[in-house]
Structure formats: structure tokens, C-alpha cells
Short mmCIF file of C-alpha atoms in Angstrom, two decimals:
data_model
loop_
_atom_site.label_atom_id
_atom_site.label_comp_id
_atom_site.label_asym_id
_atom_site.label_seq_id
_atom_site.Cartn_x
_atom_site.Cartn_y
_atom_site.Cartn_z
CA MET A 183 0.00 0.00 0.00
CA SER A 184 1.51 3.31 -1.06
CA ASP A 185 1.92 6.15 1.38
CA VAL A 186 -1.04 8.47 1.73
CA ASN A 187 -1.17 11.81 3.50
CA TYR A 188 -4.65 13.25 3.25
CA ASN A 189 -6.34 15.89 5.42
CA ILE A 190 -10.12 16.22 5.69
CA TYR A 191 -12.04 18.95 7.48
CA ILE A 192 -15.75 18.22 8.04
CA SER A 193 -18.15 20.95 9.11
CA GLY A 194 -21.86 21.31 9.62
CA VAL A 195 -24.58 21.69 12.19
CA GLY A 196 -25.34 19.45 15.17
CA GLY A 197 -27.78 16.69 14.25
CA GLN A 198 -26.50 16.17 10.69
CA GLY A 199 -24.49 13.02 11.39
CA ILE A 200 -21.01 14.52 11.21
CA ILE A 201 -19.50 12.36 13.96
CA LYS A 202 -20.82 9.16 12.39
CA THR A 203 -19.41 10.22 9.02
CA SER A 204 -15.98 10.72 10.57
CA VAL A 205 -16.09 7.32 12.26
CA ILE A 206 -17.03 5.62 8.98
CA ILE A 207 -14.19 7.37 7.12
CA GLY A 208 -11.77 6.26 9.83
CA GLU A 209 -12.87 2.65 9.62
CA ALA A 210 -12.78 2.70 5.80
CA ALA A 211 -9.20 4.02 5.97
CA MET A 212 -8.18 1.10 8.17
CA ARG A 213 -9.94 -1.34 5.84
CA ASP A 214 -7.86 0.10 2.98
CA GLY A 215 -4.69 -0.30 5.02
CA TYR A 216 -4.10 3.30 6.09
CA GLY A 217 -3.67 4.89 9.47
CA CYS A 218 -6.19 7.52 10.50
CA VAL A 219 -6.40 10.01 13.34
CA MET A 220 -9.55 11.98 14.14
CA SER A 221 -10.05 15.02 16.32
CA GLU A 222 -12.57 15.30 19.06
CA ILE A 223 -15.65 17.10 17.88
CA HIS A 224 -15.38 20.88 17.96
CA GLY A 225 -18.40 23.03 18.75
CA MET A 226 -21.86 22.21 20.01
CA SER A 227 -22.95 18.72 19.12
CA GLN A 228 -26.57 19.43 20.03
CA ARG A 229 -28.96 20.14 17.20
CA GLY A 230 -28.44 23.58 15.70
CA GLY A 231 -24.88 24.33 16.82
CA SER A 232 -21.86 24.63 14.53
CA VAL A 233 -19.83 21.42 14.57
CA SER A 234 -16.57 20.32 12.96
CA THR A 235 -14.22 17.35 13.01
CA GLU A 236 -10.79 16.87 11.49
CA LEU A 237 -9.28 13.69 10.08
CA LYS A 238 -5.88 12.80 8.73
CA ILE A 239 -5.43 9.63 6.69
CA GLY A 240 -1.87 8.34 6.72
CA ASN A 241 0.96 8.29 9.22
CA PHE A 242 0.03 11.22 11.46
CA LYS A 243 0.16 11.78 15.20
CA SER A 244 -1.82 15.04 15.43
CA SER A 245 -5.33 15.22 13.99
CA ILE A 246 -5.44 19.00 13.72
CA VAL A 247 -5.61 20.23 10.12
CA GLU A 248 -3.46 23.35 9.90
CA LYS A 249 -4.63 26.48 8.08
CA GLY A 250 -4.38 26.03 4.32
CA LYS A 251 -3.54 22.32 4.59
CA ALA A 252 -6.89 20.59 3.99
CA ASP A 253 -7.03 18.31 0.96
CA MET A 254 -10.82 18.20 1.27
CA ILE A 255 -13.48 20.23 3.01
CA LEU A 256 -16.75 18.36 3.37
CA SER A 257 -19.50 20.63 4.61
CA PHE A 258 -23.09 19.73 5.39
CA GLU A 259 -24.34 23.33 5.42
CA PRO A 260 -23.50 26.37 3.22
CA ILE A 261 -22.51 28.87 5.92
CA GLU A 262 -20.41 26.23 7.63
CA VAL A 263 -18.31 25.84 4.48
CA LEU A 264 -17.47 29.54 4.75
CA ARG A 265 -16.30 29.02 8.32
CA ALA A 266 -14.07 26.20 7.10
CA VAL A 267 -12.27 27.89 4.22
CA GLU A 268 -9.33 29.05 6.34
CA LYS A 269 -8.31 25.38 6.26
CA ALA A 270 -8.33 25.36 2.44
CA ASN A 271 -5.86 26.26 -0.28
CA GLU A 272 -6.66 26.94 -3.92
CA ASN A 273 -6.48 23.23 -4.78
CA THR A 274 -8.57 21.89 -1.89
CA ALA A 275 -11.63 19.89 -2.98
CA ILE A 276 -14.58 21.74 -1.44
CA ILE A 277 -17.78 19.68 -1.40
CA PHE A 278 -20.84 21.12 0.31
CA ASN A 279 -24.57 20.71 0.70
CA THR A 280 -26.43 23.72 -0.72
CA ALA A 281 -29.49 23.42 1.54
CA PRO A 282 -29.40 25.81 4.51
CA MET A 283 -29.88 24.63 8.07
CA VAL A 284 -29.50 27.98 9.74
CA PRO A 285 -27.07 27.65 12.66
CA SER A 286 -28.31 28.89 16.02
CA THR A 287 -25.29 31.21 16.21
CA LEU A 288 -26.65 33.11 13.20
CA THR A 289 -30.18 33.49 14.52
CA GLN A 290 -28.89 34.61 17.91
CA THR A 291 -26.85 37.44 16.39
CA GLY A 292 -29.63 38.57 14.05
CA GLU A 293 -27.42 38.25 10.97
CA THR A 294 -29.02 37.59 7.60
CA TYR A 295 -28.30 34.40 5.69
CA PRO A 296 -26.22 35.06 2.54
CA SER A 297 -27.53 34.07 -0.88
CA ILE A 298 -26.23 30.63 -1.84
CA ASP A 299 -26.35 31.09 -5.61
CA GLY A 300 -25.64 34.82 -5.53
CA GLU A 301 -22.91 35.01 -2.90
CA ILE A 302 -21.62 31.76 -1.41
CA ILE A 303 -21.04 29.70 -4.56
CA PRO A 304 -19.58 32.55 -6.68
CA ASN A 305 -17.28 33.60 -3.84
CA LEU A 306 -15.97 30.09 -3.39
CA LYS A 307 -15.47 29.53 -7.13
CA GLU A 308 -13.60 32.82 -7.40
CA ASN A 309 -11.09 31.76 -4.76
CA PHE A 310 -10.80 27.99 -5.12
CA ASN A 311 -10.30 25.70 -8.12
CA PHE A 312 -12.33 22.66 -7.07
CA VAL A 313 -15.74 23.66 -5.71
CA TYR A 314 -18.58 21.14 -5.81
CA PRO A 315 -22.00 22.30 -4.57
CA ILE A 316 -24.39 19.39 -4.17
CA GLU A 317 -28.17 19.22 -3.65
CA GLY A 318 -27.66 16.95 -0.68
CA ASN A 319 -31.11 17.19 0.87
CA GLY A 320 -32.87 16.19 -2.33
CA LEU A 321 -30.49 13.29 -2.93
CA ALA A 322 -30.98 12.09 0.65
CA LYS A 323 -34.77 12.20 0.31
CA ASP A 324 -34.46 10.29 -2.97
CA ALA A 325 -32.52 7.60 -1.09
CA GLY A 326 -35.32 7.33 1.45
CA SER A 327 -34.77 9.90 4.21
CA ILE A 328 -33.17 13.25 4.92
CA LEU A 329 -31.32 11.36 7.67
CA SER A 330 -29.10 9.83 4.97
CA LEU A 331 -27.66 13.26 4.10
CA ASN A 332 -24.33 12.41 5.68
CA MET A 333 -23.95 9.36 3.44
CA VAL A 334 -24.80 11.47 0.37
CA LEU A 335 -21.93 13.80 1.28
CA LEU A 336 -19.64 10.86 1.95
CA GLY A 337 -20.47 9.38 -1.45
CA ALA A 338 -19.65 12.74 -3.03
CA ALA A 339 -16.29 12.73 -1.24
CA VAL A 340 -15.47 9.26 -2.56
CA ALA A 341 -16.19 10.40 -6.12
CA ASN A 342 -13.45 13.03 -5.95
CA ASP A 343 -10.30 11.84 -7.69
CA THR A 344 -8.05 12.89 -4.80
CA PHE A 345 -9.95 10.95 -2.13
CA PRO A 346 -7.76 7.96 -1.18
CA LEU A 347 -10.41 5.49 0.03
CA SER A 348 -12.35 2.99 -2.05
CA LYS A 349 -16.11 3.13 -2.33
CA GLU A 350 -16.23 -0.55 -1.40
CA SER A 351 -14.47 0.07 1.92
CA VAL A 352 -16.67 3.06 2.67
CA ILE A 353 -19.82 0.98 2.09
CA LEU A 354 -18.50 -1.85 4.27
CA ALA A 355 -17.64 0.62 7.03
CA MET A 356 -21.11 2.17 6.76
CA LYS A 357 -22.72 -1.27 7.14
CA HIS A 358 -20.55 -2.02 10.16
CA ASN A 359 -21.60 1.21 11.87
CA LEU A 360 -25.32 1.44 11.03
CA ALA A 361 -28.21 -0.88 11.75
CA PRO A 362 -29.00 -3.41 8.98
CA LYS A 363 -32.46 -1.96 8.35
CA PHE A 364 -30.76 1.27 7.17
CA HIS A 365 -28.14 -0.34 4.92
CA GLU A 366 -30.09 -0.25 1.65
CA MET A 367 -31.11 3.39 2.11
CA ASN A 368 -27.62 4.54 3.04
CA GLU A 369 -25.95 2.61 0.24
CA LYS A 370 -28.31 4.35 -2.19
CA ALA A 371 -27.43 7.67 -0.55
CA ILE A 372 -23.72 6.98 -1.08
CA GLU A 373 -24.39 6.14 -4.73
CA ASN A 374 -26.51 9.27 -5.19
CA GLY A 375 -23.76 11.50 -3.83
CA PHE A 376 -21.09 9.66 -5.78
CA ASN A 377 -22.97 9.99 -9.07
CA ALA A 378 -23.79 13.67 -8.49
CA ILE A 379 -20.11 14.54 -8.24
CA LYS A 380 -18.97 12.20 -11.01
CA ASP A 381 -21.50 13.85 -13.32
CA SER A 382 -20.02 17.28 -12.54
CA LEU A 383 -16.36 16.34 -13.09
#
């Protein structure tokens, strides 16, 4: 197995399945023969709070992704991708769900939510080379439930050419971490996310 050094920063809102996504990536990395370190969750894990985790696939001791060093940002919510961009460089793969889930921090401060098509996406594309907005909520509902959103995003990550893990290992790790009654739905969610990104490449 060749050496891999790959940094992933995952951001979103509490209740979107970010921790479970990180665990599945970590197990898939081990199935593919790589080391993986994962940070403790940052932020408020309760529903509505901003949440992030950091993973490094390869031979790392620290899980913290330094500024500008992320190979991939995977964001479950549009504003949360903006919070994450300090971790990115111009060649970072930025994959994010375009459906807002307004973080409680925004409503508490009375700020207005920026336009996704008019502000967030153009701003990202102006500054980064590999930006992939994805209609994650719709793809999750198509798979059977909005609760499969995290697997849609994970499937989109796998479709990116830089992502070092195999889809087969990701699906096996998903099945090991989720109840059997949800396997079919979540496998379809992974395929939906995978195909959405492949179609845009």
C-alpha cells in the first residue's frame, strides 16, 4: 500500500451526522490499510450548533488540520463551508450541501443568511479551483430519508479523484456502523452523492 497523507475537514450543524461520518471514514481508511487520526468534535454537538471534526489519513500523530492544509473540506451546510475555508488552499476539494440549516449562532446574532447562488457559490469559485455544490437534501430524500444526508456527502467525497479510500471500503464501514435496516437506504445515498459529483467532473 503506497503512502497516503490526506487531510479532511468536516463541518456542519449538530444533528446532521457529522460524527458518524468521521467514524465511517476512519474505519474505511483502516480497511484500505491506512492509518487515520480523528479530532474530538469541535463546537456544540446538540442540534443547531456549529460542529466540525478533522481527520488525517496516513501516518500522522496530530489530527489538527493546519490552516491552508486541507485536501478536502466536506461541509453539510452552506454557511459552515465559509467558516471552514481558512483550512483550504486553492487546490482543496470543497464539497458542500447547498441546503441551509441555519445555525443557532446566526439566529442569535440577528445576521441575515447570505444568498447561496448569488454570494456563497460565486465567492468560493472565485477563490478555489475545485468547488462542488451538491443538492444533498434532495439526494438524501431520494434515497429514502433526509437522515441519509451524511452518506450522500460521503459518497460525493469518494467520487473526488483525490480521495484515497475505495467506495467498497466506505460501504463496508457504513454497514458495520449502522443498523442493517438502514443499509439499503444509506448505500443508495452513497451512490446518489457519488454519481452527483462524477457527473459534474
